[in-house]
Tab-separated table of C-alpha atoms in Angstrom:
chain	number	residue	atom	x	y	z
A	1	UNK	CA	0.000	0.000	0.000
A	2	UNK	CA	1.205	3.473	-0.907
A	3	UNK	CA	-0.022	6.938	0.036
A	4	UNK	CA	1.168	8.816	-3.088
A	5	UNK	CA	0.273	12.229	-1.646
A	6	UNK	CA	3.541	13.920	-2.635
A	7	UNK	CA	4.199	12.240	-5.990
A	8	UNK	CA	1.952	10.351	-8.381
A	9	UNK	CA	4.210	7.346	-8.602
A	10	UNK	CA	6.679	7.277	-5.723
A	11	UNK	CA	7.150	7.917	-2.014
A	12	UNK	CA	8.522	11.093	-0.491
A	13	UNK	CA	12.083	10.479	0.725
A	14	UNK	CA	12.524	12.308	4.017
A	15	UNK	CA	16.105	11.023	4.315
A	16	UNK	CA	17.177	12.523	0.998
A	17	UNK	CA	20.103	14.913	1.586
A	18	UNK	CA	19.346	18.614	1.324
A	19	UNK	CA	20.820	20.435	-1.686
A	20	UNK	CA	24.415	21.660	-1.220
A	21	UNK	CA	23.220	25.268	-1.055
A	22	UNK	CA	20.467	24.462	1.445
A	23	UNK	CA	22.188	26.136	4.395
A	24	UNK	CA	22.743	29.324	2.374
A	25	UNK	CA	19.086	29.415	1.360
A	26	UNK	CA	17.966	28.968	4.958
A	27	UNK	CA	20.295	31.719	6.188
A	28	UNK	CA	19.808	34.261	3.403
A	29	UNK	CA	16.042	33.872	3.029
A	30	UNK	CA	15.468	33.342	6.786
A	31	UNK	CA	13.541	30.166	5.996
A	32	UNK	CA	13.669	28.862	9.561
A	33	UNK	CA	10.899	31.362	10.331
A	34	UNK	CA	8.666	29.699	7.739
A	35	UNK	CA	9.568	26.213	8.963
A	36	UNK	CA	8.681	27.142	12.547
A	37	UNK	CA	5.319	28.522	11.419
A	38	UNK	CA	4.607	25.257	9.629
A	39	UNK	CA	5.809	23.053	12.491
A	40	UNK	CA	4.304	24.778	15.551
A	41	UNK	CA	7.096	23.366	17.757
A	42	UNK	CA	6.736	19.842	16.332
A	43	UNK	CA	10.200	18.551	15.406
A	44	UNK	CA	8.871	16.035	12.899
A	45	UNK	CA	6.760	18.630	11.092
A	46	UNK	CA	9.813	20.913	11.014
A	47	UNK	CA	11.993	18.252	9.388
A	48	UNK	CA	9.342	17.475	6.772
A	49	UNK	CA	8.795	21.177	6.031
A	50	UNK	CA	12.512	21.789	5.604
A	51	UNK	CA	13.005	18.775	3.356
A	52	UNK	CA	9.955	19.479	1.182
A	53	UNK	CA	10.554	23.210	0.723
A	54	UNK	CA	14.213	22.749	-0.208
A	55	UNK	CA	13.561	19.760	-2.510
A	56	UNK	CA	11.996	21.686	-5.350
A	57	UNK	CA	9.831	20.130	-8.038
A	58	UNK	CA	10.715	21.085	-11.603
A	59	UNK	CA	7.631	19.872	-13.479
A	60	UNK	CA	4.513	22.103	-13.383
A	61	UNK	CA	2.314	18.992	-13.451
A	62	UNK	CA	3.865	17.701	-10.225
A	63	UNK	CA	3.366	21.100	-8.578
A	64	UNK	CA	-0.302	21.211	-9.602
A	65	UNK	CA	-0.724	17.662	-8.251
A	66	UNK	CA	0.272	18.866	-4.763
A	67	UNK	CA	-1.709	22.089	-5.089
A	68	UNK	CA	-4.899	20.127	-5.737
A	69	UNK	CA	-4.243	17.976	-2.682
A	70	UNK	CA	-3.665	21.113	-0.599
A	71	UNK	CA	-6.985	22.522	-1.841
A	72	UNK	CA	-8.664	19.358	-0.578
A	73	UNK	CA	-6.884	19.826	2.751
A	74	UNK	CA	-8.209	23.379	3.035
A	75	UNK	CA	-11.740	22.210	2.264
A	76	UNK	CA	-11.584	19.216	4.626
A	77	UNK	CA	-9.098	20.341	7.266
A	78	UNK	CA	-10.652	18.459	10.190
A	79	UNK	CA	-10.718	15.165	8.286
A	80	UNK	CA	-7.104	15.542	7.159
A	81	UNK	CA	-5.921	16.396	10.665
A	82	UNK	CA	-7.797	13.356	12.007
A	83	UNK	CA	-6.081	11.143	9.426
A	84	UNK	CA	-2.710	12.542	10.452
A	85	UNK	CA	-3.512	11.977	14.139
A	86	UNK	CA	-4.539	8.392	13.338
A	87	UNK	CA	-1.220	7.724	11.604
A	88	UNK	CA	0.708	9.215	14.535
A	89	UNK	CA	-1.321	7.194	17.058
A	90	UNK	CA	-0.656	3.981	15.130
A	91	UNK	CA	3.094	4.535	14.984
A	92	UNK	CA	3.306	5.509	18.648
A	93	UNK	CA	1.237	2.484	19.700
A	94	UNK	CA	3.514	0.133	17.789
A	95	UNK	CA	6.585	1.778	19.276
A	96	UNK	CA	5.523	2.086	22.918
A	97	UNK	CA	2.915	-0.503	23.744
A	98	UNK	CA	4.408	-3.585	22.147
A	99	UNK	CA	8.083	-3.418	23.066
A	100	UNK	CA	9.499	-6.591	24.578
A	101	UNK	CA	12.838	-7.476	26.105
A	102	UNK	CA	12.330	-10.976	24.628
A	103	UNK	CA	12.132	-9.637	21.072
A	104	UNK	CA	15.000	-11.861	19.875
A	105	UNK	CA	13.124	-15.116	20.563
A	106	UNK	CA	10.868	-16.453	17.752
A	107	UNK	CA	8.000	-17.270	20.107
A	108	UNK	CA	8.176	-13.774	21.633
A	109	UNK	CA	8.400	-12.204	18.176
A	110	UNK	CA	5.342	-14.161	17.086
A	111	UNK	CA	3.343	-13.232	20.171
A	112	UNK	CA	4.250	-9.558	19.830
A	113	UNK	CA	3.537	-9.562	16.097
A	114	UNK	CA	0.086	-11.036	16.672
A	115	UNK	CA	-0.722	-8.309	19.189
A	116	UNK	CA	0.654	-5.588	16.914
A	117	UNK	CA	-1.295	-6.878	13.937
A	118	UNK	CA	-4.478	-6.863	16.021
A	119	UNK	CA	-3.826	-3.187	16.697
A	120	UNK	CA	-3.016	-2.502	13.038
A	121	UNK	CA	-6.273	-4.129	11.941
A	122	UNK	CA	-8.293	-1.804	14.158
A	123	UNK	CA	-6.412	1.234	12.836
A	124	UNK	CA	-6.870	0.105	9.235
A	125	UNK	CA	-10.591	-0.303	9.868
A	126	UNK	CA	-10.759	3.268	11.160
A	127	UNK	CA	-8.897	4.495	8.093
A	128	UNK	CA	-11.191	2.458	5.852
A	129	UNK	CA	-14.227	4.109	7.446
A	130	UNK	CA	-12.794	7.505	6.529
A	131	UNK	CA	-12.430	6.322	2.937
A	132	UNK	CA	-15.985	4.956	2.893
A	133	UNK	CA	-17.643	7.963	4.531
A	134	UNK	CA	-15.602	10.969	3.376
A	135	UNK	CA	-14.108	10.135	-0.030
A	136	UNK	CA	-16.871	11.974	-1.879
A	137	UNK	CA	-15.739	15.250	-0.271
A	138	UNK	CA	-12.290	15.073	-1.902
A	139	UNK	CA	-11.651	16.044	-5.524
A	140	UNK	CA	-7.865	15.832	-5.998
A	141	UNK	CA	-6.201	13.008	-7.873
A	142	UNK	CA	-3.998	12.220	-4.880
A	143	UNK	CA	-6.751	11.730	-2.304
A	144	UNK	CA	-9.042	10.020	-4.832
A	145	UNK	CA	-6.309	7.480	-5.582
A	146	UNK	CA	-5.584	6.940	-1.874
A	147	UNK	CA	-9.217	6.372	-0.913
A	148	UNK	CA	-9.817	4.086	-3.906
A	149	UNK	CA	-6.833	1.983	-2.881
A	150	UNK	CA	-8.062	1.748	0.715
A	151	UNK	CA	-11.554	0.670	-0.338
A	152	UNK	CA	-10.176	-1.839	-2.839
A	153	UNK	CA	-7.503	-3.490	-0.697
A	154	UNK	CA	-9.086	-3.223	2.758
A	155	UNK	CA	-12.291	-5.082	1.942
A	156	UNK	CA	-14.246	-7.459	4.185
A	157	UNK	CA	-12.452	-10.524	2.821
A	158	UNK	CA	-9.094	-8.974	3.701
A	159	UNK	CA	-10.058	-8.381	7.320
A	160	UNK	CA	-11.745	-11.799	7.612
A	161	UNK	CA	-8.595	-13.523	6.348
A	162	UNK	CA	-6.374	-11.616	8.756
A	163	UNK	CA	-8.629	-12.365	11.726
A	164	UNK	CA	-8.693	-16.068	10.824
A	165	UNK	CA	-4.905	-16.282	10.723
A	166	UNK	CA	-4.571	-14.311	13.944
A	167	UNK	CA	-6.831	-16.787	15.725
A	168	UNK	CA	-4.806	-19.693	14.371
A	169	UNK	CA	-1.519	-18.082	15.407
A	170	UNK	CA	-2.660	-17.921	19.027
A	171	UNK	CA	-2.081	-21.716	19.110
A	172	UNK	CA	-4.698	-22.291	21.780
A	173	UNK	CA	-4.593	-26.047	21.041
A	174	UNK	CA	-0.825	-26.251	20.917
A	175	UNK	CA	1.678	-26.100	18.096
A	176	UNK	CA	1.781	-28.731	15.356
A	177	UNK	CA	5.332	-29.135	14.079
A	178	UNK	CA	6.891	-31.701	11.772
A	179	UNK	CA	10.574	-32.565	11.739
A	180	UNK	CA	13.020	-34.987	10.225
A	181	UNK	CA	15.454	-37.111	12.137
A	182	UNK	CA	19.109	-36.965	11.305
A	183	UNK	CA	22.002	-39.015	12.567
A	184	UNK	CA	21.705	-39.674	16.267
A	185	UNK	CA	17.975	-38.861	16.146
A	186	UNK	CA	18.763	-35.179	15.994
A	187	UNK	CA	15.825	-33.122	14.772
A	188	UNK	CA	16.081	-31.112	11.560
A	189	UNK	CA	13.877	-29.234	9.072
A	190	UNK	CA	11.304	-28.114	11.606
A	191	UNK	CA	8.130	-26.975	9.838
A	192	UNK	CA	5.033	-25.430	11.360
A	193	UNK	CA	1.977	-27.347	10.175
A	194	UNK	CA	-1.623	-26.309	9.874
A	195	UNK	CA	-3.765	-28.526	12.131
A	196	UNK	CA	-6.669	-30.506	10.733
A	197	UNK	CA	-10.078	-28.922	10.936
A	198	UNK	CA	-11.368	-29.151	14.465
A	199	UNK	CA	-14.132	-31.656	15.135
A	200	UNK	CA	-17.347	-30.734	16.860
A	201	UNK	CA	-17.617	-31.091	20.620
A	202	UNK	CA	-19.608	-34.359	20.353
A	203	UNK	CA	-16.965	-36.041	18.200
A	204	UNK	CA	-14.224	-34.813	20.469
A	205	UNK	CA	-15.982	-36.206	23.538
A	206	UNK	CA	-17.229	-39.557	22.220
A	207	UNK	CA	-15.452	-40.224	18.943
A	208	UNK	CA	-12.610	-42.690	18.448
A	209	UNK	CA	-9.298	-41.010	19.091
A	210	UNK	CA	-6.311	-41.818	16.873
A	211	UNK	CA	-3.276	-43.403	18.489
A	212	UNK	CA	-0.844	-40.863	19.849
A	213	UNK	CA	2.708	-41.031	21.051
A	214	UNK	CA	3.774	-38.453	23.554
A	215	UNK	CA	5.494	-37.665	26.778
A	216	UNK	CA	4.977	-35.329	29.685
A	217	UNK	CA	7.468	-33.014	31.321
A	218	UNK	CA	7.478	-32.619	35.037
A	219	UNK	CA	6.692	-29.164	36.389
A	220	UNK	CA	10.129	-29.093	38.006
A	221	UNK	CA	12.044	-30.215	34.925
A	222	UNK	CA	13.584	-26.894	33.879
A	223	UNK	CA	15.890	-28.471	31.293
A	224	UNK	CA	12.996	-30.308	29.687
A	225	UNK	CA	10.865	-27.172	29.600
A	226	UNK	CA	13.736	-25.245	28.030
A	227	UNK	CA	14.241	-27.953	25.412
A	228	UNK	CA	10.525	-27.940	24.595
A	229	UNK	CA	10.583	-24.150	24.285
A	230	UNK	CA	13.528	-24.425	21.901
A	231	UNK	CA	11.593	-26.900	19.760
A	232	UNK	CA	8.620	-24.532	19.673
A	233	UNK	CA	10.865	-21.616	18.675
A	234	UNK	CA	12.302	-23.643	15.797
A	235	UNK	CA	8.837	-24.516	14.595
A	236	UNK	CA	7.353	-21.026	14.711
A	237	UNK	CA	10.476	-19.218	13.506
A	238	UNK	CA	9.415	-18.879	9.863
A	239	UNK	CA	5.878	-17.889	10.824
A	240	UNK	CA	7.218	-15.305	13.278
A	241	UNK	CA	9.465	-13.780	10.631
A	242	UNK	CA	6.694	-13.735	8.023
A	243	UNK	CA	4.270	-12.058	10.414
A	244	UNK	CA	6.897	-9.534	11.499
A	245	UNK	CA	7.508	-8.657	7.844
A	246	UNK	CA	3.776	-8.195	7.315
A	247	UNK	CA	3.693	-5.826	10.263
A	248	UNK	CA	6.669	-3.931	8.868
A	249	UNK	CA	4.789	-3.505	5.594
A	250	UNK	CA	1.736	-2.050	7.327
A	251	UNK	CA	3.908	0.109	9.581
A	252	UNK	CA	5.768	1.480	6.564
A	253	UNK	CA	2.430	2.509	5.055
A	254	UNK	CA	1.376	4.400	8.183
A	255	UNK	CA	4.849	5.935	8.446
A	256	UNK	CA	4.706	7.215	4.879
A	257	UNK	CA	1.110	8.377	5.329
A	258	UNK	CA	2.201	10.367	8.365
A	259	UNK	CA	5.224	11.808	6.539
A	260	UNK	CA	3.326	12.903	3.453
A	261	UNK	CA	0.353	14.269	5.382
A	262	UNK	CA	2.822	16.164	7.593
A	263	UNK	CA	3.722	18.423	4.665
A	264	UNK	CA	0.088	19.431	4.198
A	265	UNK	CA	-0.437	19.843	7.935
A	266	UNK	CA	2.496	22.274	7.866
A	267	UNK	CA	0.927	24.128	4.946
A	268	UNK	CA	-2.372	24.360	6.836
A	269	UNK	CA	-0.593	25.701	9.925
A	270	UNK	CA	1.227	28.435	7.994
A	271	UNK	CA	-1.877	29.290	5.979
A	272	UNK	CA	-3.966	29.678	9.130
A	273	UNK	CA	-1.316	31.944	10.703
A	274	UNK	CA	-1.237	34.230	7.666
A	275	UNK	CA	-5.030	34.278	7.457
A	276	UNK	CA	-5.129	35.517	11.039
A	277	UNK	CA	-2.801	38.362	10.038
A	278	UNK	CA	-4.989	39.223	7.062
A	279	UNK	CA	-2.070	38.502	4.713
A	280	UNK	CA	-3.140	37.337	1.233
A	281	UNK	CA	-2.270	33.941	-0.206
A	282	UNK	CA	-2.926	32.276	-3.549
A	283	UNK	CA	-2.194	29.109	-5.451
A	284	UNK	CA	0.583	30.111	-7.866
A	285	UNK	CA	0.598	29.349	-11.572
A	286	UNK	CA	3.787	27.429	-12.493
A	287	UNK	CA	5.120	27.753	-16.036
A	288	UNK	CA	7.594	25.406	-17.770
A	289	UNK	CA	11.271	25.840	-17.028
A	290	UNK	CA	12.078	27.012	-20.576
A	291	UNK	CA	9.715	29.989	-20.355
A	292	UNK	CA	10.444	33.292	-18.635
A	293	UNK	CA	7.483	34.246	-16.492
A	294	UNK	CA	7.392	36.509	-13.464
A	295	UNK	CA	4.087	38.229	-12.739
A	296	UNK	CA	2.768	39.009	-9.272
A	297	UNK	CA	0.367	41.179	-7.333
A	298	UNK	CA	0.727	41.871	-3.630
A	299	UNK	CA	3.884	39.737	-3.311
A	300	UNK	CA	5.394	40.026	0.180
A	301	UNK	CA	8.133	38.534	2.333
A	302	UNK	CA	6.244	35.849	4.250
A	303	UNK	CA	9.042	35.429	6.804
A	304	UNK	CA	8.966	39.160	7.583
A	305	UNK	CA	5.205	38.985	8.132
A	306	UNK	CA	5.628	35.999	10.440
A	307	UNK	CA	8.444	37.705	12.364
A	308	UNK	CA	6.611	41.012	12.806
A	309	UNK	CA	3.311	39.191	13.384
A	310	UNK	CA	1.514	41.602	11.088
A	311	UNK	CA	0.611	42.179	7.474
A	312	UNK	CA	3.463	43.758	5.511
A	313	UNK	CA	3.761	45.768	2.300
A	314	UNK	CA	3.463	43.814	-0.940
A	315	UNK	CA	4.676	44.551	-4.450
A	316	UNK	CA	3.210	44.266	-7.926
A	317	UNK	CA	5.171	43.349	-11.021
A	318	UNK	CA	4.870	42.195	-14.619
A	319	UNK	CA	8.201	40.920	-15.897
A	320	UNK	CA	7.612	38.136	-18.390
A	321	UNK	CA	10.366	37.330	-20.888
A	322	UNK	CA	12.971	38.887	-18.561
A	323	UNK	CA	16.264	37.332	-17.490
A	324	UNK	CA	17.896	40.223	-15.628
A	325	UNK	CA	16.402	42.194	-12.740
A	326	UNK	CA	18.553	45.003	-11.309
A	327	UNK	CA	17.181	46.648	-8.162
A	328	UNK	CA	18.627	49.923	-6.892
A	329	UNK	CA	17.428	52.855	-4.817
A	330	UNK	CA	17.198	54.239	-1.338
A	331	UNK	CA	18.826	52.590	1.655
A	332	UNK	CA	16.360	50.706	3.858
A	333	UNK	CA	13.738	51.055	1.156
A	334	UNK	CA	12.728	47.404	0.944
A	335	UNK	CA	15.145	46.067	-1.684
A	336	UNK	CA	16.433	43.115	0.342
A	337	UNK	CA	12.924	42.349	1.559
A	338	UNK	CA	11.718	42.274	-2.044
A	339	UNK	CA	14.604	39.994	-3.020
A	340	UNK	CA	13.711	37.594	-0.215
A	341	UNK	CA	10.059	37.631	-1.260
A	342	UNK	CA	11.099	36.558	-4.761
A	343	UNK	CA	13.202	33.667	-3.454
A	344	UNK	CA	10.763	32.427	-0.829
A	345	UNK	CA	7.804	32.553	-3.217
A	346	UNK	CA	9.811	30.556	-5.766
A	347	UNK	CA	10.563	27.825	-3.226
A	348	UNK	CA	6.984	27.749	-1.934
A	349	UNK	CA	5.681	27.465	-5.485
A	350	UNK	CA	8.041	24.662	-6.429
A	351	UNK	CA	7.230	22.528	-3.396
A	352	UNK	CA	3.491	22.725	-4.060
A	353	UNK	CA	2.549	25.258	-1.384
A	354	UNK	CA	0.525	28.429	-1.676
A	355	UNK	CA	2.314	31.685	-2.523
A	356	UNK	CA	2.448	34.804	-0.301
A	357	UNK	CA	0.671	37.061	-2.779
A	358	UNK	CA	-2.716	37.907	-4.234
A	359	UNK	CA	-1.500	36.521	-7.566
A	360	UNK	CA	1.757	34.827	-8.533
A	361	UNK	CA	2.851	33.296	-11.832
A	362	UNK	CA	6.419	32.148	-12.384
A	363	UNK	CA	8.420	29.724	-14.465
A	364	UNK	CA	9.943	26.882	-12.475
A	365	UNK	CA	13.721	26.780	-12.232
A	366	UNK	CA	16.277	23.992	-12.020
A	367	UNK	CA	17.817	25.519	-8.916
A	368	UNK	CA	17.616	28.586	-6.687
A	369	UNK	CA	20.856	30.129	-5.405
A	370	UNK	CA	21.661	33.134	-3.217
A	371	UNK	CA	24.741	35.327	-2.912
A	372	UNK	CA	24.045	37.731	-0.052
A	373	UNK	CA	26.521	39.997	1.668
A	374	UNK	CA	27.948	38.506	4.855
A	375	UNK	CA	29.816	39.798	7.852
A	376	UNK	CA	33.603	39.749	7.638
A	377	UNK	CA	35.327	36.482	8.537
A	378	UNK	CA	35.840	36.655	12.308
A	379	UNK	CA	38.742	34.199	12.110
A	380	UNK	CA	40.598	36.586	9.747
A	381	UNK	CA	41.453	33.678	7.444
A	382	UNK	CA	40.256	35.713	4.477
A	383	UNK	CA	38.994	39.185	3.711
A	384	UNK	CA	35.367	39.994	2.974
A	385	UNK	CA	35.933	40.316	-0.765
A	386	UNK	CA	37.857	37.021	-0.895
A	387	UNK	CA	34.982	35.351	0.908
A	388	UNK	CA	32.509	36.730	-1.655
A	389	UNK	CA	34.560	35.353	-4.536
A	390	UNK	CA	34.920	31.964	-2.834
A	391	UNK	CA	31.153	31.647	-2.429
A	392	UNK	CA	30.629	32.741	-6.033
A	393	UNK	CA	33.002	30.007	-7.158
A	394	UNK	CA	31.026	27.410	-5.184
A	395	UNK	CA	27.815	28.579	-6.837
A	396	UNK	CA	29.418	28.440	-10.290
A	397	UNK	CA	30.331	24.792	-9.685
A	398	UNK	CA	26.718	23.892	-8.829
A	399	UNK	CA	24.451	26.113	-10.909
A	400	UNK	CA	22.947	24.946	-14.207
A	401	UNK	CA	20.978	26.604	-16.976
A	402	UNK	CA	17.406	27.691	-16.225
A	403	UNK	CA	18.297	28.386	-12.591
A	404	UNK	CA	17.738	31.592	-10.596
A	405	UNK	CA	20.470	33.475	-8.729
A	406	UNK	CA	19.715	36.207	-6.192
A	407	UNK	CA	22.509	38.718	-5.513
A	408	UNK	CA	22.232	41.078	-2.552
A	409	UNK	CA	24.827	43.888	-2.593
A	410	UNK	CA	27.486	41.491	-3.833
A	411	UNK	CA	31.050	42.599	-4.665
A	412	UNK	CA	30.664	45.888	-2.796
A	413	UNK	CA	33.585	45.050	-0.491
A	414	UNK	CA	36.023	46.495	-3.027
A	415	UNK	CA	36.022	49.847	-4.835
A	416	UNK	CA	33.184	50.892	-7.163
A	417	UNK	CA	35.084	50.358	-10.381
A	418	UNK	CA	36.483	46.925	-9.583
A	419	UNK	CA	33.264	45.683	-8.010
A	420	UNK	CA	31.199	46.859	-10.995
A	421	UNK	CA	33.473	45.169	-13.511
A	422	UNK	CA	33.476	41.860	-11.631
A	423	UNK	CA	29.697	41.987	-11.255
A	424	UNK	CA	29.288	42.801	-14.968
A	425	UNK	CA	31.417	39.889	-16.120
A	426	UNK	CA	29.691	37.423	-13.806
A	427	UNK	CA	26.196	38.555	-14.818
A	428	UNK	CA	27.050	38.378	-18.537
A	429	UNK	CA	28.344	34.825	-18.102
A	430	UNK	CA	25.183	33.821	-16.221
A	431	UNK	CA	22.887	35.311	-18.861
A	432	UNK	CA	24.731	33.391	-21.578
A	433	UNK	CA	23.850	30.187	-19.690
A	434	UNK	CA	20.157	31.190	-19.512
A	435	UNK	CA	20.234	31.831	-15.782
A	436	UNK	CA	17.734	34.352	-14.418
A	437	UNK	CA	19.473	36.974	-12.274
A	438	UNK	CA	18.109	39.292	-9.573
A	439	UNK	CA	20.717	41.814	-8.423
A	440	UNK	CA	20.262	44.306	-5.568
A	441	UNK	CA	23.141	46.765	-5.778
A	442	UNK	CA	24.485	50.213	-4.935
A	443	UNK	CA	27.113	49.935	-7.690
A	444	UNK	CA	25.862	52.621	-10.074
A	445	UNK	CA	28.557	51.972	-12.676
A	446	UNK	CA	27.398	48.352	-12.867
A	447	UNK	CA	23.654	49.107	-12.903
A	448	UNK	CA	23.961	52.121	-15.194
A	449	UNK	CA	26.105	50.203	-17.654
A	450	UNK	CA	23.438	47.559	-18.155
A	451	UNK	CA	20.722	50.219	-18.331
A	452	UNK	CA	22.501	51.950	-21.201
A	453	UNK	CA	22.502	48.692	-23.185
A	454	UNK	CA	18.672	48.820	-23.447
A	455	UNK	CA	18.415	45.020	-23.263
A	456	UNK	CA	14.996	43.564	-24.081
A	457	UNK	CA	15.300	40.877	-21.415
A	458	UNK	CA	16.359	43.247	-18.601
A	459	UNK	CA	14.186	45.245	-16.208
A	460	UNK	CA	15.307	47.913	-13.747
A	461	UNK	CA	13.558	48.406	-10.432
A	462	UNK	CA	13.967	50.930	-7.661
A	463	UNK	CA	12.999	51.294	-4.016
A	464	UNK	CA	10.363	54.030	-3.949
A	465	UNK	CA	11.160	57.224	-2.021
A	466	UNK	CA	8.791	60.091	-1.291
A	467	UNK	CA	9.801	63.733	-1.778
A	468	UNK	CA	10.116	64.171	1.980
A	469	UNK	CA	12.589	61.280	2.150
A	470	UNK	CA	10.170	58.745	3.623
A	471	UNK	CA	10.097	55.158	2.351
A	472	UNK	CA	7.003	53.368	1.098
A	473	UNK	CA	8.855	50.016	0.989
A	474	UNK	CA	7.433	49.577	-2.497
A	475	UNK	CA	9.544	48.481	-5.450
A	476	UNK	CA	8.753	50.336	-8.674
A	477	UNK	CA	10.167	50.283	-12.184
A	478	UNK	CA	12.744	53.008	-12.810
A	479	UNK	CA	16.230	53.755	-14.052
A	480	UNK	CA	19.178	53.408	-11.638
A	481	UNK	CA	20.116	56.498	-9.628
A	482	UNK	CA	23.589	57.522	-8.531
A	483	UNK	CA	22.491	58.064	-4.947
A	484	UNK	CA	21.149	55.743	-2.277
A	485	UNK	CA	19.853	58.718	-0.274
A	486	UNK	CA	22.034	57.972	2.711
A	487	UNK	CA	21.444	61.523	3.937
A	488	UNK	CA	17.840	60.555	4.649
A	489	UNK	CA	19.048	58.061	7.221
A	490	UNK	CA	21.486	60.614	8.629
A	491	UNK	CA	18.704	63.135	9.131
A	492	UNK	CA	16.372	60.524	10.552
A	493	UNK	CA	18.873	59.193	13.077
A	494	UNK	CA	21.200	62.036	14.017
A	495	UNK	CA	19.093	65.159	13.443
A	496	UNK	CA	16.128	63.641	15.237
A	497	UNK	CA	18.402	62.924	18.207
A	498	UNK	CA	19.677	66.527	18.094
A	499	UNK	CA	16.138	67.916	18.028
A	500	UNK	CA	15.152	65.674	20.914
A	501	UNK	CA	18.192	66.833	22.899
A	502	UNK	CA	17.292	70.495	22.297
A	503	UNK	CA	13.725	69.835	23.367
A	504	UNK	CA	14.921	68.337	26.636
A	505	UNK	CA	17.292	71.241	27.276
A	506	UNK	CA	14.505	73.765	26.738
């Protein structure tokens, strides 16, 4: 049995290693904030959220498959949460309630496996009732396939067969074992046999009994009892192993059901949090990797909204058929926040989640990479500029065509001229490889140089600034400016302190 709630044709691999740039994505985009919102202090939900978000899908059809399942989860949240709780309860019951210190003995394994399978049967019946009673409420291919499988495989004959075998494996009338005698009358080839059909009580009481050959062991004969127990273990060994494997199969189904439902539970948790803030969400429209699509309305940094616990400013944009995005403008005007919103929305789209926007349409990418400015190396093993170049080299070794690379004030650790030339050469090389580039920069020579080229596939954006120097935190289309309006910050910080000091003195 398979859940198939993350992929149409395979299981979700929670143990799959994260991409090599996973740590950089988490740090630069502050993704841990999103993971915590999805997990709600549940370590397992956190691990699933992290793995799913960073393991991007690259086929729009696979993304839409998960989106449809998430829509079902939104429409039937209580049912989905009950299914998740059932899977968790099953796994915990198997782990806690049926542990035995005698687990290495075949007879103990058999006894435990019988008890565990009894528990599994009851849980499967509960899951089957959900499929029987609630399947009509679900429309997605994923849930429809799951419920159809449950109704088909968990039928009355299946449960009747299991219950019959469980009764037989209790061995209330003893264990029937055959064996062969080897040299010295040593037993070999022990095989557990199915007993003949039981006679009615009248035949058992008054019928002719076949001749039997047996012996009795004294209550005080410990060696004899141990030898008899060893014979029993040899006889039931194969049955114990077969039943244990059957239990492992059922347990693996519940484990995968829990894992795959955990992703959608995380999505529901984050969605509910944002709904409480009044922050908009939508199901994004994924386009094929070869296209160049980037259109959005009300796009915001979801991690900033979660951190501030309030709705934040969103941005609108129409940038289809563009490969280069250069963002300049006022300090503390929202450029980095916008860059993060682009990256986070891309990851959320490509894992099948909702997008933090009123509308979001984007082409999928083969990989998302970030090159954000970092603090200087505290160990003094290298300078800040050397560290930037080292990270750029690592990205160059990993990135492929049809990827996206987000630069945030990169190569500003050297002088304007050198930094601009390095940035220009790197961006030109990336564009030749059909890599979409977003570049937040204060390097006017770099930004202005590309602006003068009047490239059809380039767009230039700017952090909006009001005439009085205030920031709207909106990103608008506009040519690069030579100033970042640092004097606005000077006046805001230092002159306001001076005015406040004068007010106190007066």
